[in-house]
Amino acid sequence: MALAKRIIPCLDVDQGRVVKGVNFVGIRDAGDPVEVAKRYDEQGADEITFLDITATVEARGTTVKMVEAIAEHVFIPLTVGGGIREIEDIRRMLNAGADKVSINSAAVTNPDFVREASEKFGAQCIVVAIDAKRVAGSGELGDVDNKWEIFTHGGRKATGIDAVEWAIKMADYGAGEILLTSMDRDGVKTGFDLGVTRAVSDAVNIPVIASGGVGNLEHLAEGVTLGHADAVLAASIFHFGEYTVQEAKQHMSDAGIEMRLD
Amino acid sequence: MSKVISKTCAVIDYGMGNLHSAHGALQKVAPNCNILVTSDPAVILAADHVVLPGVGAIRDCMGEIRAREIDQVVAEVAKTKPLLGICVGLQAMMTRSEENGGIDCMNMFQGQVQYFGDKLLGDEQLDGTCGRLKVPHMGWNQVEQVAHPLWQDIKDHSRFYFVHSYFVSADDQSQVKGRGHYGKPFAAAMGQDNIFAVQFHPEKSHKNGLQLLQNFLSWDGQA
């Protein structure tokens, strides 16, 4: 009867189109977010996350339309992150059919925004995204000297805030879930930063999604078994057809992790 | 396969968030059914099937339900029509919730809505861990079915998508139509006569969820 751990494919979108290349067999135009979402849905994804990298506020209307189109075809939870700065941004995305929004920089600039959003829409739809970089210790799992700081603006801006303390604070402010990305590992494909994943996951009572660094299926399993994550997020290993979500779930299940396989 | 009999289905809109998903999922399983998202009592009372969704905090939900006199409409619907409660829609049908310091609900089912707790521990047999369980209970969990037409063509112990921090504890176990477990047993589905209500989100539960919605729109309300 156990709750399953989740696999969440993540897609970058710009003005309502999937970017960063997605290459599925049998899909001619992989930039169509509806096609991509449907494919992941068919493969058994437990949720899908979209990261909106649209540069201008005006162009974000296309992202809203995209979410509407996906929500008509895909019946699993959808999260939208990127550019969520005001209550109105959240309302627009939820009304379009998103189930959760992910708040990153705006939470750092104004933590009360998280509290306000959670009170208004419920903790269940407020994800706080944390970009963490190691600033002390070896990074080895269990090194008591390990320390991670949070960065904003795509990892460019240091804040001096401790990642674990920040996660505790955000949970306290009403976040329903934490999306934790290791800036050291993002794009490197050497596996999650298990140290920060475990430190944050053990410190808070809300679910934590591990992100950044997945290069193979064993990395996904380790995120749960060693990192204590409640869900794992990955992008490129799924985009290029290296692995299907189904294969990933089977691998995790074989590793003894409770998964949704039906 | 269940055959949709509903010509019109009203999804009650009482200002508590996103009904796009519920509408979309119902339309998907019943392309020829007129799915109406509405707060108009006349439209709700004229529909063949009625859905009471709900998200967010119970105080706000019950506040809106009472302010818009949705409670009276729901009571009327409950006399005759197939009625489906979803998530906080189920919780609103219970006697009372301890959320927000204690809120009286519609008392269509007798029982309490309780907090999972900050120090929730798993049961090795039932939760696959004896370690700490996070709250909210978020993700895909299994439901042990109790025979009911709404489970038709859905395998027992199938998984559905849950996201909630409060759970239903029913007074009358015979009304529990689906059992869940997360640190403690809870009612994942309640049913009595023409009323059925679920804690999970069928509109977000992929094939199993869509099947349940199709079964609902195919249901004549006879348990």
PDB file of N, CA and C in Angstrom, chain A residues 1-4 6 41-42 45-47 67-68 71-78 94-100 119-124 176-177 201-208 228 230 258-262, chain B residues 16-18 20-21 24-25 28 55-57 60 115 117-119 125-128 132-144 155 157-159 161 163 179-182 202-206 208 210:
ATOM      1  N   MET A   1       0.825  -1.215   0.000  1.00  0.00           N
ATOM      2  CA  MET A   1       0.000   0.000   0.000  1.00  0.00           C
ATOM      3  C   MET A   1       0.856   1.260   0.000  1.00  0.00           C
ATOM      4  N   ALA A   2       2.136   1.069  -0.156  1.00  0.00           N
ATOM      5  CA  ALA A   2       3.013   2.220   0.086  1.00  0.00           C
ATOM      6  C   ALA A   2       2.935   3.297  -0.990  1.00  0.00           C
ATOM      7  N   LEU A   3       3.178   4.513  -0.552  1.00  0.00           N
ATOM      8  CA  LEU A   3       3.256   5.659  -1.466  1.00  0.00           C
ATOM      9  C   LEU A   3       4.454   5.463  -2.388  1.00  0.00           C
ATOM     10  N   ALA A   4       4.236   5.681  -3.678  1.00  0.00           N
ATOM     11  CA  ALA A   4       5.322   5.489  -4.642  1.00  0.00           C
ATOM     12  C   ALA A   4       6.221   6.717  -4.702  1.00  0.00           C
ATOM     13  N   ARG A   6       8.333   9.278  -7.028  1.00  0.00           N
ATOM     14  CA  ARG A   6       7.912   9.799  -8.338  1.00  0.00           C
ATOM     15  C   ARG A   6       9.079  10.101  -9.269  1.00  0.00           C
ATOM     16  N   ASP A  41       3.672  11.169 -20.716  1.00  0.00           N
ATOM     17  CA  ASP A  41       2.479  10.649 -20.054  1.00  0.00           C
ATOM     18  C   ASP A  41       2.279   9.167 -20.406  1.00  0.00           C
ATOM     19  N   GLU A  42       2.430   8.846 -21.688  1.00  0.00           N
ATOM     20  CA  GLU A  42       2.281   7.453 -22.134  1.00  0.00           C
ATOM     21  C   GLU A  42       3.355   6.554 -21.532  1.00  0.00           C
ATOM     22  N   ALA A  45       5.190   8.762 -16.831  1.00  0.00           N
ATOM     23  CA  ALA A  45       5.679   9.837 -15.956  1.00  0.00           C
ATOM     24  C   ALA A  45       4.660  10.085 -14.845  1.00  0.00           C
ATOM     25  N   ASP A  46       5.157  10.338 -13.648  1.00  0.00           N
ATOM     26  CA  ASP A  46       4.248  10.551 -12.515  1.00  0.00           C
ATOM     27  C   ASP A  46       3.758  11.987 -12.441  1.00  0.00           C
ATOM     28  N   GLU A  47       4.554  12.898 -12.993  1.00  0.00           N
ATOM     29  CA  GLU A  47       4.189  14.309 -13.092  1.00  0.00           C
ATOM     30  C   GLU A  47       5.055  14.862 -14.220  1.00  0.00           C
ATOM     31  N   VAL A  67      -0.006  25.644 -21.461  1.00  0.00           N
ATOM     32  CA  VAL A  67      -0.488  24.867 -20.314  1.00  0.00           C
ATOM     33  C   VAL A  67      -1.938  24.442 -20.551  1.00  0.00           C
ATOM     34  N   GLU A  68      -2.739  25.347 -21.088  1.00  0.00           N
ATOM     35  CA  GLU A  68      -4.137  25.015 -21.397  1.00  0.00           C
ATOM     36  C   GLU A  68      -4.213  23.833 -22.365  1.00  0.00           C
ATOM     37  N   ALA A  71      -3.093  20.563 -20.601  1.00  0.00           N
ATOM     38  CA  ALA A  71      -4.046  20.095 -19.594  1.00  0.00           C
ATOM     39  C   ALA A  71      -5.269  19.421 -20.226  1.00  0.00           C
ATOM     40  N   GLU A  72      -5.515  19.699 -21.493  1.00  0.00           N
ATOM     41  CA  GLU A  72      -6.636  19.046 -22.169  1.00  0.00           C
ATOM     42  C   GLU A  72      -6.327  17.599 -22.523  1.00  0.00           C
ATOM     43  N   HIS A  73      -5.043  17.274 -22.592  1.00  0.00           N
ATOM     44  CA  HIS A  73      -4.653  15.946 -23.076  1.00  0.00           C
ATOM     45  C   HIS A  73      -3.939  15.077 -22.065  1.00  0.00           C
ATOM     46  N   VAL A  74      -3.398  15.691 -21.040  1.00  0.00           N
ATOM     47  CA  VAL A  74      -2.547  14.954 -20.116  1.00  0.00           C
ATOM     48  C   VAL A  74      -3.154  15.000 -18.716  1.00  0.00           C
ATOM     49  N   PHE A  75      -3.417  13.821 -18.158  1.00  0.00           N
ATOM     50  CA  PHE A  75      -4.135  13.774 -16.888  1.00  0.00           C
ATOM     51  C   PHE A  75      -3.261  13.267 -15.750  1.00  0.00           C
ATOM     52  N   ILE A  76      -2.122  13.923 -15.611  1.00  0.00           N
ATOM     53  CA  ILE A  76      -1.244  13.753 -14.462  1.00  0.00           C
ATOM     54  C   ILE A  76      -0.877  15.166 -14.003  1.00  0.00           C
ATOM     55  N   PRO A  77      -0.331  15.319 -12.802  1.00  0.00           N
ATOM     56  CA  PRO A  77      -0.051  16.674 -12.313  1.00  0.00           C
ATOM     57  C   PRO A  77       0.993  17.425 -13.155  1.00  0.00           C
ATOM     58  N   LEU A  78       0.727  18.691 -13.358  1.00  0.00           N
ATOM     59  CA  LEU A  78       1.625  19.563 -14.118  1.00  0.00           C
ATOM     60  C   LEU A  78       2.126  20.691 -13.226  1.00  0.00           C
ATOM     61  N   LEU A  94      -2.553  28.442 -12.667  1.00  0.00           N
ATOM     62  CA  LEU A  94      -3.494  27.464 -12.111  1.00  0.00           C
ATOM     63  C   LEU A  94      -4.786  27.453 -12.923  1.00  0.00           C
ATOM     64  N   ASN A  95      -5.253  28.629 -13.308  1.00  0.00           N
ATOM     65  CA  ASN A  95      -6.468  28.696 -14.118  1.00  0.00           C
ATOM     66  C   ASN A  95      -6.278  28.061 -15.485  1.00  0.00           C
ATOM     67  N   ALA A  96      -5.051  28.095 -15.963  1.00  0.00           N
ATOM     68  CA  ALA A  96      -4.762  27.490 -17.264  1.00  0.00           C
ATOM     69  C   ALA A  96      -4.726  25.965 -17.182  1.00  0.00           C
ATOM     70  N   GLY A  97      -4.600  25.425 -15.952  1.00  0.00           N
ATOM     71  CA  GLY A  97      -4.590  23.977 -15.803  1.00  0.00           C
ATOM     72  C   GLY A  97      -3.361  23.427 -15.109  1.00  0.00           C
ATOM     73  N   ALA A  98      -2.438  24.298 -14.698  1.00  0.00           N
ATOM     74  CA  ALA A  98      -1.294  23.817 -13.915  1.00  0.00           C
ATOM     75  C   ALA A  98      -1.806  23.407 -12.537  1.00  0.00           C
ATOM     76  N   ASP A  99      -1.165  22.397 -11.959  1.00  0.00           N
ATOM     77  CA  ASP A  99      -1.555  21.968 -10.617  1.00  0.00           C
ATOM     78  C   ASP A  99      -0.682  22.592  -9.553  1.00  0.00           C
ATOM     79  N   LYS A 100       0.554  22.896  -9.949  1.00  0.00           N
ATOM     80  CA  LYS A 100       1.485  23.513  -9.001  1.00  0.00           C
ATOM     81  C   LYS A 100       2.299  24.560  -9.731  1.00  0.00           C
ATOM     82  N   GLU A 119      -1.224  30.584   1.525  1.00  0.00           N
ATOM     83  CA  GLU A 119      -2.509  30.852   2.188  1.00  0.00           C
ATOM     84  C   GLU A 119      -3.623  31.000   1.164  1.00  0.00           C
ATOM     85  N   LYS A 120      -3.285  31.591   0.040  1.00  0.00           N
ATOM     86  CA  LYS A 120      -4.294  31.853  -0.978  1.00  0.00           C
ATOM     87  C   LYS A 120      -4.681  30.605  -1.770  1.00  0.00           C
ATOM     88  N   PHE A 121      -3.702  29.831  -2.176  1.00  0.00           N
ATOM     89  CA  PHE A 121      -3.978  28.712  -3.089  1.00  0.00           C
ATOM     90  C   PHE A 121      -3.811  27.339  -2.436  1.00  0.00           C
ATOM     91  N   GLY A 122      -3.271  27.301  -1.231  1.00  0.00           N
ATOM     92  CA  GLY A 122      -3.036  26.028  -0.566  1.00  0.00           C
ATOM     93  C   GLY A 122      -1.608  25.564  -0.783  1.00  0.00           C
ATOM     94  N   ALA A 123      -1.019  24.978   0.266  1.00  0.00           N
ATOM     95  CA  ALA A 123       0.378  24.528   0.203  1.00  0.00           C
ATOM     96  C   ALA A 123       0.581  23.494  -0.902  1.00  0.00           C
ATOM     97  N   GLN A 124      -0.476  22.745  -1.225  1.00  0.00           N
ATOM     98  CA  GLN A 124      -0.332  21.636  -2.185  1.00  0.00           C
ATOM     99  C   GLN A 124       0.123  22.109  -3.563  1.00  0.00           C
ATOM    100  N   GLY A 176       4.661  23.525  -0.120  1.00  0.00           N
ATOM    101  CA  GLY A 176       4.130  22.163  -0.042  1.00  0.00           C
ATOM    102  C   GLY A 176       5.154  21.135  -0.476  1.00  0.00           C
ATOM    103  N   GLU A 177       6.210  21.618  -1.117  1.00  0.00           N
ATOM    104  CA  GLU A 177       7.210  20.725  -1.684  1.00  0.00           C
ATOM    105  C   GLU A 177       8.451  21.548  -2.020  1.00  0.00           C
ATOM    106  N   SER A 201      16.374  16.885   2.569  1.00  0.00           N
ATOM    107  CA  SER A 201      15.220  15.991   2.710  1.00  0.00           C
ATOM    108  C   SER A 201      15.013  15.567   4.161  1.00  0.00           C
ATOM    109  N   ASP A 202      16.119  15.321   4.865  1.00  0.00           N
ATOM    110  CA  ASP A 202      15.997  14.900   6.268  1.00  0.00           C
ATOM    111  C   ASP A 202      15.598  16.068   7.180  1.00  0.00           C
ATOM    112  N   ALA A 203      15.861  17.296   6.714  1.00  0.00           N
ATOM    113  CA  ALA A 203      15.619  18.456   7.582  1.00  0.00           C
ATOM    114  C   ALA A 203      14.172  18.955   7.528  1.00  0.00           C
ATOM    115  N   VAL A 204      13.447  18.627   6.469  1.00  0.00           N
ATOM    116  CA  VAL A 204      12.086  19.150   6.341  1.00  0.00           C
ATOM    117  C   VAL A 204      11.061  18.017   6.342  1.00  0.00           C
ATOM    118  N   ASN A 205       9.822  18.393   6.665  1.00  0.00           N
ATOM    119  CA  ASN A 205       8.765  17.389   6.731  1.00  0.00           C
ATOM    120  C   ASN A 205       7.903  17.365   5.463  1.00  0.00           C
ATOM    121  N   ILE A 206       8.317  18.129   4.438  1.00  0.00           N
ATOM    122  CA  ILE A 206       7.572  18.128   3.176  1.00  0.00           C
ATOM    123  C   ILE A 206       8.385  17.378   2.119  1.00  0.00           C
ATOM    124  N   PRO A 207       7.726  16.910   1.055  1.00  0.00           N
ATOM    125  CA  PRO A 207       8.462  16.153   0.031  1.00  0.00           C
ATOM    126  C   PRO A 207       9.540  16.994  -0.646  1.00  0.00           C
ATOM    127  N   VAL A 208      10.647  16.312  -1.002  1.00  0.00           N
ATOM    128  CA  VAL A 208      11.757  16.967  -1.690  1.00  0.00           C
ATOM    129  C   VAL A 208      12.008  16.254  -3.026  1.00  0.00           C
ATOM    130  N   HIS A 228      17.587  10.207  -0.074  1.00  0.00           N
ATOM    131  CA  HIS A 228      16.323  10.282   0.673  1.00  0.00           C
ATOM    132  C   HIS A 228      15.286  11.198  -0.004  1.00  0.00           C
ATOM    133  N   ASP A 230      12.038  12.265  -2.242  1.00  0.00           N
ATOM    134  CA  ASP A 230      10.702  11.710  -2.418  1.00  0.00           C
ATOM    135  C   ASP A 230      10.342  11.601  -3.896  1.00  0.00           C
ATOM    136  N   GLU A 258       9.603   1.618  -4.150  1.00  0.00           N
ATOM    137  CA  GLU A 258       8.182   1.552  -4.472  1.00  0.00           C
ATOM    138  C   GLU A 258       7.882   2.506  -5.638  1.00  0.00           C
ATOM    139  N   MET A 259       7.366   1.965  -6.739  1.00  0.00           N
ATOM    140  CA  MET A 259       7.074   2.798  -7.914  1.00  0.00           C
ATOM    141  C   MET A 259       5.667   2.489  -8.439  1.00  0.00           C
ATOM    142  N   ARG A 260       5.128   3.404  -9.194  1.00  0.00           N
ATOM    143  CA  ARG A 260       3.846   3.161  -9.875  1.00  0.00           C
ATOM    144  C   ARG A 260       4.168   2.554 -11.231  1.00  0.00           C
ATOM    145  N   LEU A 261       3.857   1.273 -11.388  1.00  0.00           N
ATOM    146  CA  LEU A 261       4.199   0.602 -12.642  1.00  0.00           C
ATOM    147  C   LEU A 261       2.972   0.263 -13.488  1.00  0.00           C
ATOM    148  N   ASP A 262       1.768   0.346 -12.895  1.00  0.00           N
ATOM    149  CA  ASP A 262       0.577  -0.044 -13.665  1.00  0.00           C
ATOM    150  C   ASP A 262       0.103   1.064 -14.600  1.00  0.00           C
TER     151      ASP A 262
ATOM    152  N   MET B  16     -13.186  28.121  -5.640  1.00  0.00           N
ATOM    153  CA  MET B  16     -11.992  27.561  -5.022  1.00  0.00           C
ATOM    154  C   MET B  16     -11.087  26.930  -6.070  1.00  0.00           C
ATOM    155  N   GLY B  17     -10.592  27.766  -6.951  1.00  0.00           N
ATOM    156  CA  GLY B  17      -9.489  27.335  -7.794  1.00  0.00           C
ATOM    157  C   GLY B  17      -9.833  26.599  -9.072  1.00  0.00           C
ATOM    158  N   ASN B  18      -8.844  25.908  -9.545  1.00  0.00           N
ATOM    159  CA  ASN B  18      -8.768  25.364 -10.887  1.00  0.00           C
ATOM    160  C   ASN B  18      -9.734  24.199 -11.140  1.00  0.00           C
ATOM    161  N   HIS B  20     -10.406  23.469 -14.389  1.00  0.00           N
ATOM    162  CA  HIS B  20     -10.032  23.137 -15.753  1.00  0.00           C
ATOM    163  C   HIS B  20      -9.749  21.637 -15.890  1.00  0.00           C
ATOM    164  N   SER B  21      -8.992  21.097 -14.933  1.00  0.00           N
ATOM    165  CA  SER B  21      -8.592  19.689 -15.002  1.00  0.00           C
ATOM    166  C   SER B  21      -9.788  18.761 -14.894  1.00  0.00           C
ATOM    167  N   GLY B  24     -11.802  19.042 -18.052  1.00  0.00           N
ATOM    168  CA  GLY B  24     -11.109  18.408 -19.176  1.00  0.00           C
ATOM    169  C   GLY B  24     -11.169  16.890 -19.108  1.00  0.00           C
ATOM    170  N   ALA B  25     -10.983  16.343 -17.921  1.00  0.00           N
ATOM    171  CA  ALA B  25     -10.972  14.889 -17.767  1.00  0.00           C
ATOM    172  C   ALA B  25     -12.369  14.307 -17.999  1.00  0.00           C
ATOM    173  N   LYS B  28     -13.080  14.397 -21.642  1.00  0.00           N
ATOM    174  CA  LYS B  28     -12.280  13.381 -22.324  1.00  0.00           C
ATOM    175  C   LYS B  28     -12.993  12.015 -22.323  1.00  0.00           C
ATOM    176  N   VAL B  55     -10.281  22.417  -3.547  1.00  0.00           N
ATOM    177  CA  VAL B  55      -8.860  22.474  -3.200  1.00  0.00           C
ATOM    178  C   VAL B  55      -8.689  23.556  -2.142  1.00  0.00           C
ATOM    179  N   GLY B  56      -7.526  23.568  -1.524  1.00  0.00           N
ATOM    180  CA  GLY B  56      -7.221  24.624  -0.568  1.00  0.00           C
ATOM    181  C   GLY B  56      -7.682  24.290   0.836  1.00  0.00           C
ATOM    182  N   ALA B  57      -7.791  25.317   1.641  1.00  0.00           N
ATOM    183  CA  ALA B  57      -8.103  25.139   3.056  1.00  0.00           C
ATOM    184  C   ALA B  57      -9.608  24.992   3.267  1.00  0.00           C
ATOM    185  N   ASP B  60     -11.875  28.192   3.985  1.00  0.00           N
ATOM    186  CA  ASP B  60     -12.246  28.964   2.805  1.00  0.00           C
ATOM    187  C   ASP B  60     -13.295  28.223   1.981  1.00  0.00           C
ATOM    188  N   TYR B 115      -5.647  15.778  10.979  1.00  0.00           N
ATOM    189  CA  TYR B 115      -4.299  16.049  10.468  1.00  0.00           C
ATOM    190  C   TYR B 115      -3.455  14.779  10.545  1.00  0.00           C
ATOM    191  N   GLY B 117      -0.336  14.640  11.000  1.00  0.00           N
ATOM    192  CA  GLY B 117       0.619  14.762  12.098  1.00  0.00           C
ATOM    193  C   GLY B 117       2.013  15.115  11.625  1.00  0.00           C
ATOM    194  N   ASP B 118       2.758  15.799  12.490  1.00  0.00           N
ATOM    195  CA  ASP B 118       4.107  16.230  12.133  1.00  0.00           C
ATOM    196  C   ASP B 118       5.141  15.136  12.339  1.00  0.00           C
ATOM    197  N   LYS B 119       4.792  14.136  13.105  1.00  0.00           N
ATOM    198  CA  LYS B 119       5.747  13.044  13.357  1.00  0.00           C
ATOM    199  C   LYS B 119       5.127  11.724  12.913  1.00  0.00           C
ATOM    200  N   GLN B 125       4.887  -2.988   7.079  1.00  0.00           N
ATOM    201  CA  GLN B 125       4.034  -3.829   6.238  1.00  0.00           C
ATOM    202  C   GLN B 125       3.221  -3.001   5.246  1.00  0.00           C
ATOM    203  N   LEU B 126       2.660  -1.910   5.745  1.00  0.00           N
ATOM    204  CA  LEU B 126       1.680  -1.173   4.946  1.00  0.00           C
ATOM    205  C   LEU B 126       2.256   0.016   4.193  1.00  0.00           C
ATOM    206  N   ASP B 127       3.304   0.605   4.682  1.00  0.00           N
ATOM    207  CA  ASP B 127       3.861   1.784   4.024  1.00  0.00           C
ATOM    208  C   ASP B 127       5.241   1.526   3.429  1.00  0.00           C
ATOM    209  N   GLY B 128       5.741   0.316   3.614  1.00  0.00           N
ATOM    210  CA  GLY B 128       7.042  -0.031   3.059  1.00  0.00           C
ATOM    211  C   GLY B 128       8.204   0.603   3.803  1.00  0.00           C
ATOM    212  N   ARG B 132      10.137   7.981   8.894  1.00  0.00           N
ATOM    213  CA  ARG B 132       9.256   9.134   8.895  1.00  0.00           C
ATOM    214  C   ARG B 132       8.549   9.285   7.552  1.00  0.00           C
ATOM    215  N   LEU B 133       7.313   9.681   7.595  1.00  0.00           N
ATOM    216  CA  LEU B 133       6.569   9.968   6.372  1.00  0.00           C
ATOM    217  C   LEU B 133       6.325  11.469   6.275  1.00  0.00           C
ATOM    218  N   LYS B 134       6.536  12.005   5.072  1.00  0.00           N
ATOM    219  CA  LYS B 134       6.348  13.436   4.858  1.00  0.00           C
ATOM    220  C   LYS B 134       4.863  13.787   4.789  1.00  0.00           C
ATOM    221  N   VAL B 135       4.558  15.016   5.168  1.00  0.00           N
ATOM    222  CA  VAL B 135       3.207  15.544   5.031  1.00  0.00           C
ATOM    223  C   VAL B 135       3.337  16.867   4.280  1.00  0.00           C
ATOM    224  N   PRO B 136       2.567  17.147   3.215  1.00  0.00           N
ATOM    225  CA  PRO B 136       1.405  16.381   2.751  1.00  0.00           C
ATOM    226  C   PRO B 136       1.730  14.989   2.180  1.00  0.00           C
ATOM    227  N   HIS B 137       0.725  14.135   2.249  1.00  0.00           N
ATOM    228  CA  HIS B 137       0.735  12.851   1.568  1.00  0.00           C
ATOM    229  C   HIS B 137       0.580  13.191   0.086  1.00  0.00           C
ATOM    230  N   MET B 138       1.688  13.148  -0.644  1.00  0.00           N
ATOM    231  CA  MET B 138       1.688  13.630  -2.022  1.00  0.00           C
ATOM    232  C   MET B 138       2.231  12.573  -2.961  1.00  0.00           C
ATOM    233  N   GLY B 139       1.427  12.206  -3.939  1.00  0.00           N
ATOM    234  CA  GLY B 139       1.885  11.249  -4.933  1.00  0.00           C
ATOM    235  C   GLY B 139       0.893  10.114  -5.134  1.00  0.00           C
ATOM    236  N   TRP B 140       1.425   9.028  -5.712  1.00  0.00           N
ATOM    237  CA  TRP B 140       0.576   7.912  -6.146  1.00  0.00           C
ATOM    238  C   TRP B 140       0.558   6.823  -5.083  1.00  0.00           C
ATOM    239  N   ASN B 141      -0.626   6.612  -4.522  1.00  0.00           N
ATOM    240  CA  ASN B 141      -0.748   5.552  -3.515  1.00  0.00           C
ATOM    241  C   ASN B 141      -1.874   4.606  -3.900  1.00  0.00           C
ATOM    242  N   GLN B 142      -1.841   3.428  -3.279  1.00  0.00           N
ATOM    243  CA  GLN B 142      -2.797   2.391  -3.630  1.00  0.00           C
ATOM    244  C   GLN B 142      -4.092   2.525  -2.843  1.00  0.00           C
ATOM    245  N   VAL B 143      -5.163   2.064  -3.458  1.00  0.00           N
ATOM    246  CA  VAL B 143      -6.460   2.065  -2.804  1.00  0.00           C
ATOM    247  C   VAL B 143      -7.010   0.640  -2.799  1.00  0.00           C
ATOM    248  N   GLU B 144      -7.355   0.180  -1.604  1.00  0.00           N
ATOM    249  CA  GLU B 144      -7.983  -1.127  -1.457  1.00  0.00           C
ATOM    250  C   GLU B 144      -9.484  -0.921  -1.636  1.00  0.00           C
ATOM    251  N   LYS B 155      -8.427  -2.257 -11.479  1.00  0.00           N
ATOM    252  CA  LYS B 155      -7.877  -3.330 -10.649  1.00  0.00           C
ATOM    253  C   LYS B 155      -7.801  -2.903  -9.186  1.00  0.00           C
ATOM    254  N   HIS B 157      -6.306  -2.287  -5.634  1.00  0.00           N
ATOM    255  CA  HIS B 157      -4.987  -1.781  -5.243  1.00  0.00           C
ATOM    256  C   HIS B 157      -4.323  -0.921  -6.311  1.00  0.00           C
ATOM    257  N   SER B 158      -5.091  -0.454  -7.274  1.00  0.00           N
ATOM    258  CA  SER B 158      -4.536   0.471  -8.256  1.00  0.00           C
ATOM    259  C   SER B 158      -4.128   1.765  -7.556  1.00  0.00           C
ATOM    260  N   ARG B 159      -3.201   2.486  -8.215  1.00  0.00           N
ATOM    261  CA  ARG B 159      -2.709   3.737  -7.627  1.00  0.00           C
ATOM    262  C   ARG B 159      -3.456   4.955  -8.170  1.00  0.00           C
ATOM    263  N   TYR B 161      -3.586   9.516  -7.644  1.00  0.00           N
ATOM    264  CA  TYR B 161      -2.761  10.644  -7.204  1.00  0.00           C
ATOM    265  C   TYR B 161      -3.427  11.387  -6.038  1.00  0.00           C
ATOM    266  N   VAL B 163      -3.000  14.350  -2.895  1.00  0.00           N
ATOM    267  CA  VAL B 163      -2.224  15.423  -2.263  1.00  0.00           C
ATOM    268  C   VAL B 163      -3.099  16.048  -1.189  1.00  0.00           C
ATOM    269  N   ARG B 179     -10.036   1.985   0.832  1.00  0.00           N
ATOM    270  CA  ARG B 179      -9.176   2.197   2.000  1.00  0.00           C
ATOM    271  C   ARG B 179      -7.772   2.552   1.562  1.00  0.00           C
ATOM    272  N   GLY B 180      -7.238   3.592   2.190  1.00  0.00           N
ATOM    273  CA  GLY B 180      -5.863   3.988   1.946  1.00  0.00           C
ATOM    274  C   GLY B 180      -5.066   3.826   3.222  1.00  0.00           C
ATOM    275  N   HIS B 181      -3.733   3.847   3.092  1.00  0.00           N
ATOM    276  CA  HIS B 181      -2.885   3.790   4.284  1.00  0.00           C
ATOM    277  C   HIS B 181      -1.683   4.691   4.102  1.00  0.00           C
ATOM    278  N   TYR B 182      -1.471   5.581   5.046  1.00  0.00           N
ATOM    279  CA  TYR B 182      -0.276   6.429   5.045  1.00  0.00           C
ATOM    280  C   TYR B 182       0.055   6.726   6.508  1.00  0.00           C
ATOM    281  N   PRO B 202      -9.087  11.998  -9.241  1.00  0.00           N
ATOM    282  CA  PRO B 202      -9.238  11.142 -10.427  1.00  0.00           C
ATOM    283  C   PRO B 202      -8.842  11.884 -11.703  1.00  0.00           C
ATOM    284  N   GLU B 203      -9.057  13.186 -11.716  1.00  0.00           N
ATOM    285  CA  GLU B 203      -8.740  13.973 -12.923  1.00  0.00           C
ATOM    286  C   GLU B 203      -7.234  14.091 -13.148  1.00  0.00           C
ATOM    287  N   LYS B 204      -6.436  13.654 -12.146  1.00  0.00           N
ATOM    288  CA  LYS B 204      -4.977  13.700 -12.266  1.00  0.00           C
ATOM    289  C   LYS B 204      -4.384  12.306 -12.152  1.00  0.00           C
ATOM    290  N   SER B 205      -5.240  11.284 -12.197  1.00  0.00           N
ATOM    291  CA  SER B 205      -4.773   9.924 -11.929  1.00  0.00           C
ATOM    292  C   SER B 205      -4.743   9.047 -13.165  1.00  0.00           C
ATOM    293  N   HIS B 206      -4.412   9.670 -14.291  1.00  0.00           N
ATOM    294  CA  HIS B 206      -4.149   8.925 -15.517  1.00  0.00           C
ATOM    295  C   HIS B 206      -5.300   7.975 -15.842  1.00  0.00           C
ATOM    296  N   ASN B 208      -6.495   5.136 -14.572  1.00  0.00           N
ATOM    297  CA  ASN B 208      -7.400   4.684 -13.500  1.00  0.00           C
ATOM    298  C   ASN B 208      -8.377   5.779 -13.109  1.00  0.00           C
ATOM    299  N   LEU B 210      -9.350   8.345 -15.029  1.00  0.00           N
ATOM    300  CA  LEU B 210     -10.303   8.576 -16.117  1.00  0.00           C
ATOM    301  C   LEU B 210     -11.374   7.489 -16.122  1.00  0.00           C
TER     302      LEU B 210
END
